[in-house]
Coordinates of C-alpha atoms in Angstrom, one line a residue:
X1 CA 0.0 0.0 0.0
X2 CA 1.2 3.5 -1.0
X3 CA 2.3 5.8 1.8
X4 CA 1.0 9.0 0.0
X5 CA -1.9 10.1 -2.2
X6 CA -1.5 9.8 -6.0
X7 CA -2.0 13.4 -7.1
X8 CA -0.9 15.7 -4.3
X9 CA 1.4 13.2 -2.5
X10 CA -0.3 13.8 0.8
X11 CA 1.1 11.4 3.5
X12 CA -1.2 8.6 4.7
X13 CA -1.5 7.3 8.3
X14 CA -0.4 3.7 8.6
X15 CA -2.3 1.2 10.7
X16 CA -1.2 1.1 14.3
X17 CA 1.1 4.1 13.5
X18 CA 2.5 5.9 16.4
X19 CA 2.4 9.7 16.4
X20 CA -0.4 9.8 13.9
X21 CA -0.8 13.5 14.4
X22 CA 2.5 14.2 12.7
X23 CA 1.5 12.5 9.5
X24 CA -1.9 14.2 9.6
X25 CA -0.4 17.7 10.0
X26 CA 2.0 17.2 7.1
X27 CA -0.9 16.3 4.9
X28 CA -2.8 19.4 6.0
X29 CA 0.2 21.6 5.3
X30 CA 0.5 20.2 1.8
X31 CA -3.1 20.9 1.1
X32 CA -2.7 24.4 2.4
X33 CA 0.2 25.0 0.1
X34 CA -1.3 23.5 -3.1
X35 CA -5.0 24.1 -3.1
X36 CA -5.9 27.5 -4.7
X37 CA -2.2 27.9 -5.6
X38 CA -1.0 31.5 -5.8
X39 CA 2.7 32.4 -5.6
X40 CA 4.0 35.8 -4.9
X41 CA 6.7 35.8 -7.5
X42 CA 8.4 33.4 -10.0
X43 CA 11.5 35.4 -11.0
X44 CA 13.6 35.1 -7.8
X45 CA 16.8 33.0 -7.8
X46 CA 17.0 32.9 -3.9
X47 CA 14.6 33.2 -1.0
X48 CA 13.6 36.8 -0.2
X49 CA 14.6 38.4 3.1
X50 CA 12.1 38.2 5.9
X51 CA 9.5 35.8 4.5
X52 CA 6.3 35.3 6.4
X53 CA 4.8 32.0 7.4
X54 CA 3.1 30.4 4.5
X55 CA 4.6 32.5 1.7
X56 CA 4.7 30.6 -1.5
X57 CA 7.0 31.2 -4.5
X58 CA 7.4 29.5 -7.9
X59 CA 11.0 28.7 -8.5
X60 CA 11.6 28.5 -12.3
X61 CA 15.3 29.5 -12.4
X62 CA 17.4 26.5 -13.4
X63 CA 19.9 27.0 -10.5
X64 CA 18.4 28.5 -7.4
X65 CA 20.7 29.4 -4.5
X66 CA 20.6 29.0 -0.8
X67 CA 17.7 27.2 0.8
X68 CA 16.1 26.9 -2.7
X69 CA 19.0 24.8 -4.0
X70 CA 17.7 21.7 -5.7
X71 CA 14.1 23.1 -5.8
X72 CA 14.1 24.4 -9.4
X73 CA 10.7 24.0 -11.0
X74 CA 8.9 23.5 -7.7
X75 CA 6.4 25.4 -5.6
X76 CA 8.1 26.4 -2.3
X77 CA 6.5 27.3 1.0
X78 CA 8.0 28.9 4.0
X79 CA 7.0 26.8 7.1
X80 CA 8.4 26.8 10.6
X81 CA 11.6 28.7 9.6
X82 CA 12.4 26.5 6.6
X83 CA 11.4 26.1 2.9
X84 CA 9.4 23.1 1.8
X85 CA 9.2 22.2 -1.9
X86 CA 6.3 20.6 -3.8
X87 CA 7.1 19.0 -7.2
X88 CA 4.4 19.9 -9.7
X89 CA 2.6 17.6 -12.1
X90 CA 1.5 18.4 -15.6
X91 CA -1.7 20.5 -15.6
X92 CA -1.1 22.3 -12.4
X93 CA -2.2 26.0 -12.4
X94 CA -0.4 28.8 -10.5
X95 CA -1.5 32.4 -10.3
X96 CA 1.6 34.6 -10.1
X97 CA 0.5 37.6 -8.0
X98 CA 3.1 40.2 -9.1
X99 CA 2.4 39.6 -12.8
X100 CA -1.3 39.0 -12.6
X101 CA -0.9 36.1 -14.9
X102 CA -1.8 32.4 -14.7
X103 CA 0.8 29.9 -15.3
X104 CA 0.5 26.2 -16.3
X105 CA 3.0 23.4 -15.8
X106 CA 3.3 21.4 -19.0
X107 CA 5.3 18.6 -17.4
X108 CA 8.6 20.4 -18.1
X109 CA 8.2 24.1 -17.5
X110 CA 5.8 26.7 -16.3
X111 CA 4.1 28.5 -19.2
X112 CA 2.2 31.7 -18.9
X113 CA -1.5 31.6 -19.8
X114 CA -1.1 34.6 -22.1
X115 CA 1.6 32.9 -24.0
X116 CA -0.5 29.8 -24.5
X117 CA -3.6 31.6 -25.6
X118 CA -3.7 31.5 -29.5
X119 CA -7.4 32.0 -30.4
X120 CA -10.4 33.9 -29.2
X121 CA -13.7 32.7 -30.6
X122 CA -17.2 34.2 -30.2
X123 CA -16.2 36.8 -27.5
X124 CA -19.1 38.9 -26.4
X125 CA -16.9 41.8 -25.3
X126 CA -13.3 42.7 -25.3
X127 CA -11.7 45.6 -23.6
X128 CA -8.0 46.5 -23.9
X129 CA -6.9 48.8 -21.1
X130 CA -10.5 49.6 -20.4
X131 CA -13.9 48.1 -19.9
X132 CA -16.1 47.1 -22.8
X133 CA -19.8 47.6 -22.5
X134 CA -23.0 46.8 -24.5
X135 CA -22.6 50.0 -26.6
X136 CA -19.0 49.4 -27.2
X137 CA -18.4 45.6 -27.0
X138 CA -14.8 46.2 -28.1
X139 CA -12.9 48.9 -26.3
X140 CA -9.3 49.8 -26.0
X141 CA -7.5 52.4 -24.0
X142 CA -3.9 52.9 -25.2
X143 CA -1.5 55.4 -26.7
X144 CA -0.4 53.5 -29.7
X145 CA -1.5 50.6 -31.8
X146 CA 0.5 48.7 -34.4
X147 CA -0.8 46.7 -37.3
X148 CA 1.8 45.0 -39.5
X149 CA 1.6 42.6 -42.3
X150 CA 2.5 39.0 -41.9
X151 CA 5.6 38.5 -44.1
X152 CA 6.0 35.9 -46.8
X153 CA 8.7 34.3 -44.7
X154 CA 6.2 33.7 -42.0
X155 CA 3.6 32.2 -44.2
X156 CA 1.8 35.4 -45.0
X157 CA 1.5 37.5 -48.2
X158 CA 3.2 40.7 -47.0
X159 CA 0.0 42.7 -47.5
X160 CA -2.3 44.3 -44.9
X161 CA -5.9 45.1 -45.6
X162 CA -8.3 46.4 -43.0
X163 CA -11.8 45.4 -44.1
X164 CA -15.1 46.9 -42.9
X165 CA -18.5 45.8 -44.2
X166 CA -22.1 47.1 -43.9
X167 CA -25.3 45.4 -44.5
X168 CA -26.8 47.6 -47.3
X169 CA -26.1 50.7 -49.3
X170 CA -28.5 52.8 -47.2
X171 CA -26.6 51.9 -44.0
X172 CA -23.5 53.7 -42.7
X173 CA -19.9 52.5 -42.5
X174 CA -17.6 55.2 -41.3
X175 CA -14.6 56.2 -39.2
X176 CA -15.7 58.8 -36.7
X177 CA -13.1 61.1 -35.1
X178 CA -13.9 62.9 -31.9
X179 CA -12.6 65.5 -29.5
X180 CA -13.7 65.0 -25.9
X181 CA -16.1 62.4 -27.2
X182 CA -17.7 64.9 -29.5
X183 CA -17.6 64.2 -33.2
X184 CA -15.5 66.5 -35.4
X185 CA -14.9 64.5 -38.6
X186 CA -16.3 61.4 -40.4
X187 CA -15.0 59.5 -43.3
X188 CA -16.9 56.6 -44.9
X189 CA -20.0 55.4 -46.7
X190 CA -22.7 57.3 -45.0
X191 CA -26.2 56.6 -46.3
X192 CA -25.0 55.4 -49.8
X193 CA -22.0 53.8 -51.5
X194 CA -20.2 57.1 -52.3
X195 CA -17.2 58.1 -50.2
X196 CA -18.0 61.1 -48.0
X197 CA -15.8 63.3 -45.9
X198 CA -17.7 65.3 -43.4
X199 CA -16.8 67.8 -40.6
X200 CA -18.6 69.2 -37.6
X201 CA -18.1 72.0 -35.2
X202 CA -20.4 70.7 -32.5
X203 CA -20.6 67.0 -32.9
X204 CA -24.2 67.0 -34.1
X205 CA -24.4 69.0 -37.3
X206 CA -22.1 67.7 -40.0
X207 CA -21.1 69.5 -43.2
X208 CA -20.0 67.5 -46.2
X209 CA -16.7 68.8 -47.6
X210 CA -16.0 66.1 -50.2
X211 CA -17.8 63.4 -52.0
X212 CA -16.3 60.8 -54.4
X213 CA -18.8 59.2 -56.8
X214 CA -18.7 55.4 -56.7
X215 CA -19.6 55.1 -60.4
X216 CA -17.2 57.5 -62.2
X217 CA -14.8 58.6 -59.5
X218 CA -15.6 62.3 -59.8
X219 CA -14.9 64.6 -56.9
X220 CA -17.5 67.0 -55.6
X221 CA -16.8 69.6 -52.9
X222 CA -18.8 72.0 -50.8
X223 CA -20.3 75.0 -52.6
X224 CA -18.5 77.6 -50.5
X225 CA -19.0 81.4 -50.6
X226 CA -17.0 84.4 -51.8
X227 CA -15.8 85.0 -48.3
X228 CA -15.0 81.3 -47.7
X229 CA -14.4 79.6 -51.1
X230 CA -14.6 75.9 -51.4
X231 CA -11.1 75.4 -52.7
X232 CA -8.4 77.8 -51.5
X233 CA -4.6 77.9 -51.4
X234 CA -2.9 77.2 -48.1
X235 CA -2.8 80.2 -45.9
X236 CA -5.4 82.3 -47.9
X237 CA -8.8 81.3 -46.8
X238 CA -10.8 84.0 -48.7
X239 CA -9.3 83.4 -52.2
X240 CA -10.3 80.5 -54.4
X241 CA -13.3 79.0 -56.3
X242 CA -16.8 78.3 -55.2
X243 CA -20.3 77.6 -56.5
X244 CA -22.8 80.5 -56.0
X245 CA -25.7 78.4 -57.1
X246 CA -26.9 75.5 -59.3
X247 CA -24.9 75.1 -62.5
X248 CA -22.7 78.2 -61.7
X249 CA -19.1 78.6 -60.9
X250 CA -17.2 81.6 -59.5
X251 CA -13.7 82.9 -58.5
X252 CA -13.1 85.1 -55.5
X253 CA -10.0 87.0 -54.3
X254 CA -9.8 88.8 -51.0
X255 CA -13.3 87.6 -50.1
X256 CA -14.9 89.4 -53.1
X257 CA -16.3 87.6 -56.2
X258 CA -14.4 88.6 -59.3
X259 CA -15.5 86.1 -62.0
X260 CA -18.6 84.1 -62.6
X261 CA -19.8 81.6 -65.2
X262 CA -23.6 81.3 -65.1
X263 CA -25.8 78.4 -65.8
X264 CA -26.5 79.9 -69.2
X265 CA -22.8 79.8 -70.1
X266 CA -22.3 83.6 -69.8
X267 CA -19.0 84.8 -68.3
X268 CA -19.0 87.8 -66.1
X269 CA -15.9 89.8 -65.0
X270 CA -16.7 92.1 -62.1
X271 CA -20.4 91.2 -62.2
X272 CA -22.5 88.4 -60.7
X273 CA -25.2 88.7 -63.4
X274 CA -23.5 88.5 -66.8
X275 CA -25.8 90.0 -69.4
X276 CA -24.0 88.5 -72.4
X277 CA -21.6 85.7 -73.4
X278 CA -18.8 87.9 -72.0
X279 CA -19.8 90.7 -69.7
X280 CA -17.2 93.0 -68.2
X281 CA -19.7 94.7 -65.9
X282 CA -18.6 98.3 -65.3
X283 CA -15.0 97.6 -66.3
X284 CA -13.1 97.7 -69.6
X285 CA -12.4 94.7 -71.8
X286 CA -9.6 94.4 -74.3
X287 CA -10.3 91.5 -76.6
X288 CA -9.7 90.1 -80.1
X289 CA -9.8 92.5 -83.0
X290 CA -12.7 90.7 -84.5
X291 CA -15.0 91.2 -81.5
X292 CA -17.5 93.9 -82.7
X293 CA -14.8 96.3 -83.9
X294 CA -15.0 98.7 -80.9
X295 CA -18.7 98.0 -80.8
X296 CA -19.5 101.5 -82.0
X297 CA -21.9 100.2 -84.7
X298 CA -24.5 102.6 -86.1
X299 CA -27.9 101.2 -86.9
X300 CA -29.8 101.9 -90.1
X301 CA -33.3 101.0 -91.3
X302 CA -36.2 100.5 -89.0
X303 CA -38.9 101.3 -91.5
X304 CA -41.4 103.7 -90.1
X305 CA -40.5 104.6 -86.5
X306 CA -43.0 106.3 -84.2
X307 CA -42.7 107.6 -80.6
X308 CA -45.6 108.2 -78.4
X309 CA -43.7 110.0 -75.6
X310 CA -44.1 109.4 -71.9
X311 CA -46.5 106.6 -71.3
X312 CA -46.6 106.0 -75.1
X313 CA -44.8 103.4 -77.2
X314 CA -41.8 103.1 -79.4
X315 CA -42.6 101.2 -82.6
X316 CA -40.7 100.4 -85.7
X317 CA -42.1 98.5 -88.7
X318 CA -38.9 97.4 -90.4
X319 CA -35.8 95.9 -89.0
X320 CA -32.8 97.9 -87.7
X321 CA -29.6 96.6 -89.2
X322 CA -26.0 96.7 -87.9
X323 CA -23.6 96.0 -90.7
X324 CA -21.2 95.1 -91.9
X325 CA -20.1 92.8 -89.1
X326 CA -17.1 90.4 -89.3
X327 CA -18.1 86.7 -89.7
X328 CA -16.5 85.6 -86.4
X329 CA -18.7 88.1 -84.6
X330 CA -22.0 87.5 -86.6
X331 CA -22.5 84.4 -88.7
X332 CA -24.5 86.3 -91.3
X333 CA -22.3 89.4 -91.5
X334 CA -25.0 91.6 -90.0
X335 CA -27.3 91.9 -87.0
X336 CA -31.0 92.4 -87.4
X337 CA -33.2 94.0 -84.6
X338 CA -37.0 93.5 -85.1
X339 CA -40.0 94.9 -83.2
X340 CA -40.7 92.6 -80.2
X341 CA -44.2 91.3 -79.8
X342 CA -43.9 90.1 -76.2
X343 CA -43.0 91.8 -73.0
X344 CA -39.3 92.3 -72.1
X345 CA -38.7 90.1 -69.0
X346 CA -38.1 91.8 -65.7
X347 CA -34.7 90.0 -65.5
X348 CA -33.6 92.0 -68.5
X349 CA -34.7 95.4 -67.1
X350 CA -32.7 97.6 -64.8
X351 CA -35.5 98.0 -62.2
X352 CA -36.6 94.3 -62.4
X353 CA -39.9 95.4 -63.8
X354 CA -41.0 93.9 -67.1
X355 CA -41.5 96.4 -70.0
X356 CA -44.7 96.1 -71.9
X357 CA -44.1 95.2 -75.5
X358 CA -46.5 94.0 -78.2
X359 CA -47.1 94.7 -82.0
X360 CA -48.1 98.3 -81.1
X361 CA -44.7 99.1 -79.6
X362 CA -42.6 99.2 -76.4
X363 CA -43.3 101.4 -73.4
X364 CA -40.2 103.2 -72.1
X365 CA -40.0 105.3 -69.0
X366 CA -37.9 108.5 -68.8
X367 CA -34.2 107.9 -69.1
X368 CA -34.7 104.3 -70.2
X369 CA -32.4 103.0 -72.9
X370 CA -33.2 100.1 -75.1
X371 CA -30.3 97.9 -76.1
X372 CA -30.0 94.9 -78.4
X373 CA -27.6 92.3 -77.0
X374 CA -26.0 90.0 -79.5
X375 CA -23.9 87.0 -78.5
X376 CA -20.5 86.9 -80.4
X377 CA -20.7 84.4 -83.2
X378 CA -24.5 84.3 -83.2
X379 CA -26.8 84.6 -86.2
X380 CA -28.3 87.8 -87.4
X381 CA -31.5 87.3 -85.3
X382 CA -29.7 86.1 -82.1
X383 CA -30.7 89.2 -80.2
X384 CA -32.2 89.8 -76.8
X385 CA -33.5 93.2 -75.7
X386 CA -32.4 94.8 -72.4
X387 CA -33.5 98.0 -70.8
X388 CA -31.1 100.1 -68.7
X389 CA -31.4 103.5 -67.1
X390 CA -29.0 106.4 -67.4
X391 CA -29.9 107.6 -63.9
X392 CA -27.5 105.0 -62.5
X393 CA -23.9 104.2 -63.5
X394 CA -23.8 102.1 -66.7
X395 CA -21.2 101.3 -69.3
X396 CA -22.5 99.3 -72.2
X397 CA -20.6 96.1 -72.9
X398 CA -19.0 95.7 -76.3
X399 CA -21.8 93.6 -77.7
X400 CA -24.7 95.9 -76.7
X401 CA -26.1 97.9 -79.5
X402 CA -28.2 101.0 -78.7
X403 CA -31.7 100.9 -80.2
X404 CA -33.2 104.0 -78.5
X405 CA -32.8 106.2 -75.5
X406 CA -35.6 108.2 -73.9
X407 CA -34.6 111.8 -72.9
X408 CA -36.5 112.6 -69.7
X409 CA -35.9 116.3 -70.0
X410 CA -37.7 117.1 -73.3
X411 CA -39.5 113.7 -73.8
X412 CA -37.7 113.0 -77.0
X413 CA -36.2 109.8 -78.0
X414 CA -32.8 109.2 -79.7
X415 CA -32.6 106.3 -82.1
X416 CA -29.5 104.2 -82.7
X417 CA -29.8 105.4 -86.3
X418 CA -29.0 109.0 -85.1
X419 CA -32.6 110.3 -85.5
X420 CA -34.3 112.2 -82.7
X421 CA -38.1 112.1 -82.5
X422 CA -40.5 114.3 -80.5
X423 CA -43.4 112.8 -78.6
X424 CA -45.9 111.9 -81.2
X425 CA -43.3 112.1 -84.0
X426 CA -42.8 109.6 -86.8
X427 CA -39.8 109.1 -89.1
X428 CA -39.5 106.8 -92.1
X429 CA -36.0 105.6 -92.9
X430 CA -34.5 107.4 -95.9
X431 CA -37.5 109.6 -96.6
X432 CA -39.0 111.7 -93.8
X433 CA -37.6 114.5 -91.6
X434 CA -35.7 113.9 -88.4
X435 CA -36.2 116.4 -85.6
X436 CA -33.0 117.8 -84.2
X437 CA -33.2 120.0 -81.0
X438 CA -31.3 123.2 -80.6
X439 CA -27.6 122.3 -80.0
X440 CA -25.5 124.0 -77.3
X441 CA -22.5 124.5 -79.6
X442 CA -22.6 127.4 -82.1
X443 CA -20.7 125.4 -84.6
X444 CA -23.6 123.3 -85.9
X445 CA -25.9 122.6 -88.8
X446 CA -29.6 122.1 -88.5
X447 CA -31.1 120.2 -91.4
X448 CA -34.9 119.9 -91.6
X449 CA -37.5 118.9 -94.1
X450 CA -38.3 116.0 -96.4
X451 CA -36.8 115.1 -99.7
X452 CA -39.2 117.5 -101.5
X453 CA -38.8 120.3 -99.0
X454 CA -35.4 120.6 -97.5
X455 CA -33.6 123.6 -95.9
X456 CA -30.5 124.0 -93.7
X457 CA -29.4 126.5 -91.1
X458 CA -25.7 126.4 -90.6
X459 CA -24.0 128.1 -87.6
X460 CA -20.3 129.1 -87.3
X461 CA -17.9 129.1 -84.4
X462 CA -17.6 132.9 -84.3
X463 CA -21.3 133.9 -84.1
X464 CA -23.4 133.8 -81.0
X465 CA -25.8 130.9 -80.1
X466 CA -27.9 130.0 -83.1
X467 CA -31.5 130.3 -82.2
X468 CA -33.9 128.2 -84.2
X469 CA -37.0 130.2 -85.2
X470 CA -40.2 128.8 -84.1
X471 CA -41.1 128.0 -87.7
X472 CA -39.1 128.4 -90.9
X473 CA -40.4 128.2 -94.4
X474 CA -39.3 124.9 -96.0
X475 CA -37.2 125.5 -99.1
X476 CA -35.0 128.2 -97.7
X477 CA -31.3 127.8 -96.8
X478 CA -29.1 130.1 -94.9
X479 CA -25.5 129.4 -94.0
X480 CA -23.4 131.4 -91.6
X481 CA -19.8 132.3 -92.7
X482 CA -16.8 133.5 -90.8
X483 CA -18.5 136.9 -90.2
X484 CA -21.9 135.7 -89.0
X485 CA -25.2 134.8 -90.5
X486 CA -25.4 135.8 -94.1
X487 CA -21.7 135.9 -94.7
X488 CA -21.5 132.7 -96.8
X489 CA -21.5 132.9 -100.6
X490 CA -23.1 130.3 -102.9
X491 CA -25.4 129.1 -100.2
X492 CA -27.3 126.9 -102.6
X493 CA -24.2 124.9 -103.4
X494 CA -24.4 123.4 -99.9
X495 CA -27.7 121.7 -100.8
X496 CA -28.5 119.1 -103.4
X497 CA -30.4 120.1 -106.6
X498 CA -34.1 119.9 -106.3
X499 CA -36.1 117.2 -108.0
X500 CA -37.0 118.0 -111.6
X501 CA -33.6 119.1 -113.1
X502 CA -33.4 121.6 -116.0
X503 CA -36.5 122.5 -118.0
X504 CA -37.5 120.0 -120.6
X505 CA -36.7 120.9 -124.1
X506 CA -34.1 123.5 -123.1
X507 CA -31.2 121.2 -124.0
X508 CA -29.1 122.6 -121.3
X509 CA -29.0 123.1 -117.5
X510 CA -29.8 126.5 -116.1
X511 CA -26.6 128.4 -115.3
X512 CA -25.5 129.0 -111.7
X513 CA -24.5 132.6 -111.0
X514 CA -25.1 132.9 -107.3
X515 CA -21.5 133.4 -106.6
X516 CA -21.2 136.6 -108.5
X517 CA -21.5 139.8 -106.3
X518 CA -24.4 142.0 -107.1
X519 CA -27.3 139.6 -107.3
X520 CA -28.6 137.2 -109.8
X521 CA -28.5 137.4 -113.6
X522 CA -31.6 135.6 -114.7
X523 CA -31.1 132.8 -117.2
X524 CA -32.8 133.4 -120.5
X525 CA -35.5 131.3 -121.9
X526 CA -39.1 130.4 -120.9
X527 CA -40.0 128.9 -117.5
X528 CA -36.6 130.1 -116.1
X529 CA -38.0 132.7 -113.9
X530 CA -36.5 132.3 -110.4
X531 CA -38.1 132.7 -106.9
X532 CA -37.3 135.5 -104.6
X533 CA -36.6 135.2 -100.9
X534 CA -36.8 138.3 -98.7
X535 CA -34.8 138.9 -95.5
X536 CA -36.9 141.0 -93.1
X537 CA -34.6 143.0 -90.7
X538 CA -35.6 145.1 -87.7
X539 CA -35.5 148.8 -88.1
X540 CA -32.3 149.2 -86.1
X541 CA -30.5 146.5 -88.0
X542 CA -28.1 147.8 -90.7
X543 CA -26.5 145.6 -93.3
X544 CA -22.7 145.5 -92.9
X545 CA -20.0 143.9 -94.9
X546 CA -19.8 140.2 -94.1
X547 CA -23.0 139.9 -92.0
X548 CA -26.7 140.5 -91.8
X549 CA -28.7 141.5 -88.7
X550 CA -25.9 143.0 -86.7
X551 CA -27.2 145.9 -84.6
X552 CA -25.4 148.9 -83.4
X553 CA -24.3 147.2 -80.2
X554 CA -22.6 144.4 -82.1
X555 CA -25.1 141.8 -81.0
X556 CA -27.5 139.7 -82.9
X557 CA -31.0 140.6 -84.0
X558 CA -33.6 138.0 -84.9
X559 CA -34.6 137.9 -88.5
X560 CA -37.5 136.5 -90.4
X561 CA -37.4 134.7 -93.7
X562 CA -40.1 134.9 -96.3
X563 CA -40.2 133.9 -100.0
X564 CA -42.0 135.2 -103.0
X565 CA -42.8 133.1 -106.0
X566 CA -43.2 134.5 -109.5
X567 CA -44.2 131.3 -111.3
X568 CA -43.8 127.5 -111.0
X569 CA -40.2 126.9 -111.7
X570 CA -39.0 123.2 -112.0
X571 CA -35.4 124.3 -112.7
X572 CA -32.4 124.5 -110.5
X573 CA -33.8 127.4 -108.4
X574 CA -32.8 130.8 -107.1
X575 CA -29.2 131.9 -106.8
X576 CA -28.3 134.6 -104.4
X577 CA -31.4 136.7 -104.5
X578 CA -30.1 138.7 -101.6
X579 CA -26.7 138.3 -100.3
X580 CA -23.5 140.1 -99.3
X581 CA -20.0 139.5 -100.6
X582 CA -20.0 136.1 -98.9
X583 CA -23.5 135.0 -98.2
X584 CA -27.0 134.6 -99.4
X585 CA -30.3 132.9 -99.3
X586 CA -31.3 130.1 -101.6
X587 CA -34.8 128.5 -102.3
X588 CA -34.7 125.2 -104.1
X589 CA -38.3 124.0 -104.5
X590 CA -41.0 126.4 -103.7
X591 CA -43.2 127.8 -101.0
X592 CA -44.4 125.8 -98.1
X593 CA -46.0 126.4 -94.8
X594 CA -44.1 128.5 -92.3
X595 CA -44.0 131.7 -90.4
X596 CA -42.6 133.6 -93.4
X597 CA -45.0 135.3 -95.7
X598 CA -45.4 133.3 -98.9
X599 CA -47.0 135.1 -101.9
X600 CA -47.5 134.4 -105.5
X601 CA -47.7 137.7 -107.4
X602 CA -48.7 138.0 -111.0
X603 CA -45.4 139.6 -111.9
X604 CA -41.8 139.2 -110.7
X605 CA -40.8 141.6 -107.9
X606 CA -38.7 144.5 -108.6
X607 CA -35.0 144.1 -108.4
X608 CA -34.8 146.7 -105.7
X609 CA -37.3 145.1 -103.4
X610 CA -35.6 141.7 -103.9
X611 CA -32.4 143.1 -102.5
X612 CA -33.6 144.8 -99.4

């Protein structure tokens, strides 16, 4: 029969053994040492100083010293002033207090539990340096983490791929970065399968900064503003590009928008609302030589143009033409502006109020200007009408052609053709009269009348302000010379010949003798009797060499023109019926309505009366 137990080697009491208590006490001491085995340390090579009764140590050093000599690999206990060793068996567990680790004896050596643990399966929670909870079943509290690839020499591929997966596209898979447990940035697939980069200032409201499309790889960024553009250079937060709205793109410098491309493809420099393909706003543009040729194009045509004045309408029956235009600027070589039949939209009017327009005309308010905007390279009819107002600062872009401008002072309208119409006036291109107001400069020419009844008053830089009489008889012409009104010779040479030409059957043109001092020498032959024009001077006015109507004080006196007709004369007309050495009066066509006294006597007037 064995003297000890098989597993713990506890001594057994033999039959009729003396001092049975000694054997029993040894067995109890062994149980106290090995049951719930926990050793204070395992790294000592010799007993510690001042051990306490019952202290246990695990001796793993191959050559322990002192009282532990020969006890390598055993569990030792301090008992009654000496060290007792217990030889372990395979499978024993020992908790090492100073390491907080559990060791197992494999039959040869003590192995730490952490070293023997090679797999974790189906863990509910795992905390590294902290406590995992239901909301965070895996938690780690550490200052650094290292992931490295398993090399090819270790049986790996040398690659390292961190894989995350979500259930469906509508779910979220992201990496959330926090400060003080408040979110500040998020990267991942949030709500779809595109890659999103978001930021937050408070942890609750997130702004999307970037998005990468999963289908084509395109990159979208936040819209931004002029003060905070979406894409900026490092160190310059208010300079860059941004999107001011849908289908629009802009560039800002110094927090101010400088350039914009609108959804309609128009480019604006210095303006956020480009009005044409290239709009320089209130600035100046220097472009290619074929872009509208300085844009100072004069219109022609228009058919019959009428102006109703304030509250009335501007209407033209034909088309205004701007030509010639270079082919790169206008495909057809010209630009045509036709009468609109629908209202001009509010977006194209300076005050954001639509302008009424229909076949009867366009309503323009005082100081309104109507422009035709033509896109470079467009066809002849590629024109939109815009209304601006001269009461505010405005510089027309190079592709804006003036159609008409309403003068709020005198209620006239100036056409792009150069004609000026009074309220209620009408002008027909190429035929009818164009009203011209009194000009501030004395060096001017006033041409009035139609093709059948024309006259001209010509001023000169030396005389005083030329005052237009209230009414002047059509058919008379007076030109001022270098000595004042009446000082120009051959006045009729400044006008075209009247319609009709020389008398039929005469075989020759009527001679011109208006340039000869002393009056007219009448051409011989039937029907060649000229008209006479009288100059009515005030009593105080005295004719002087080189001028008519100069009073004693050297000033001007108003004069009145009248004409007398002896017979119907279809010939060239009167030459110098009354003139000085350098001036005269000429009638080309015949009498007409006016303030002058028109008479048709039965006989020609006397030479003396015609020269008064």
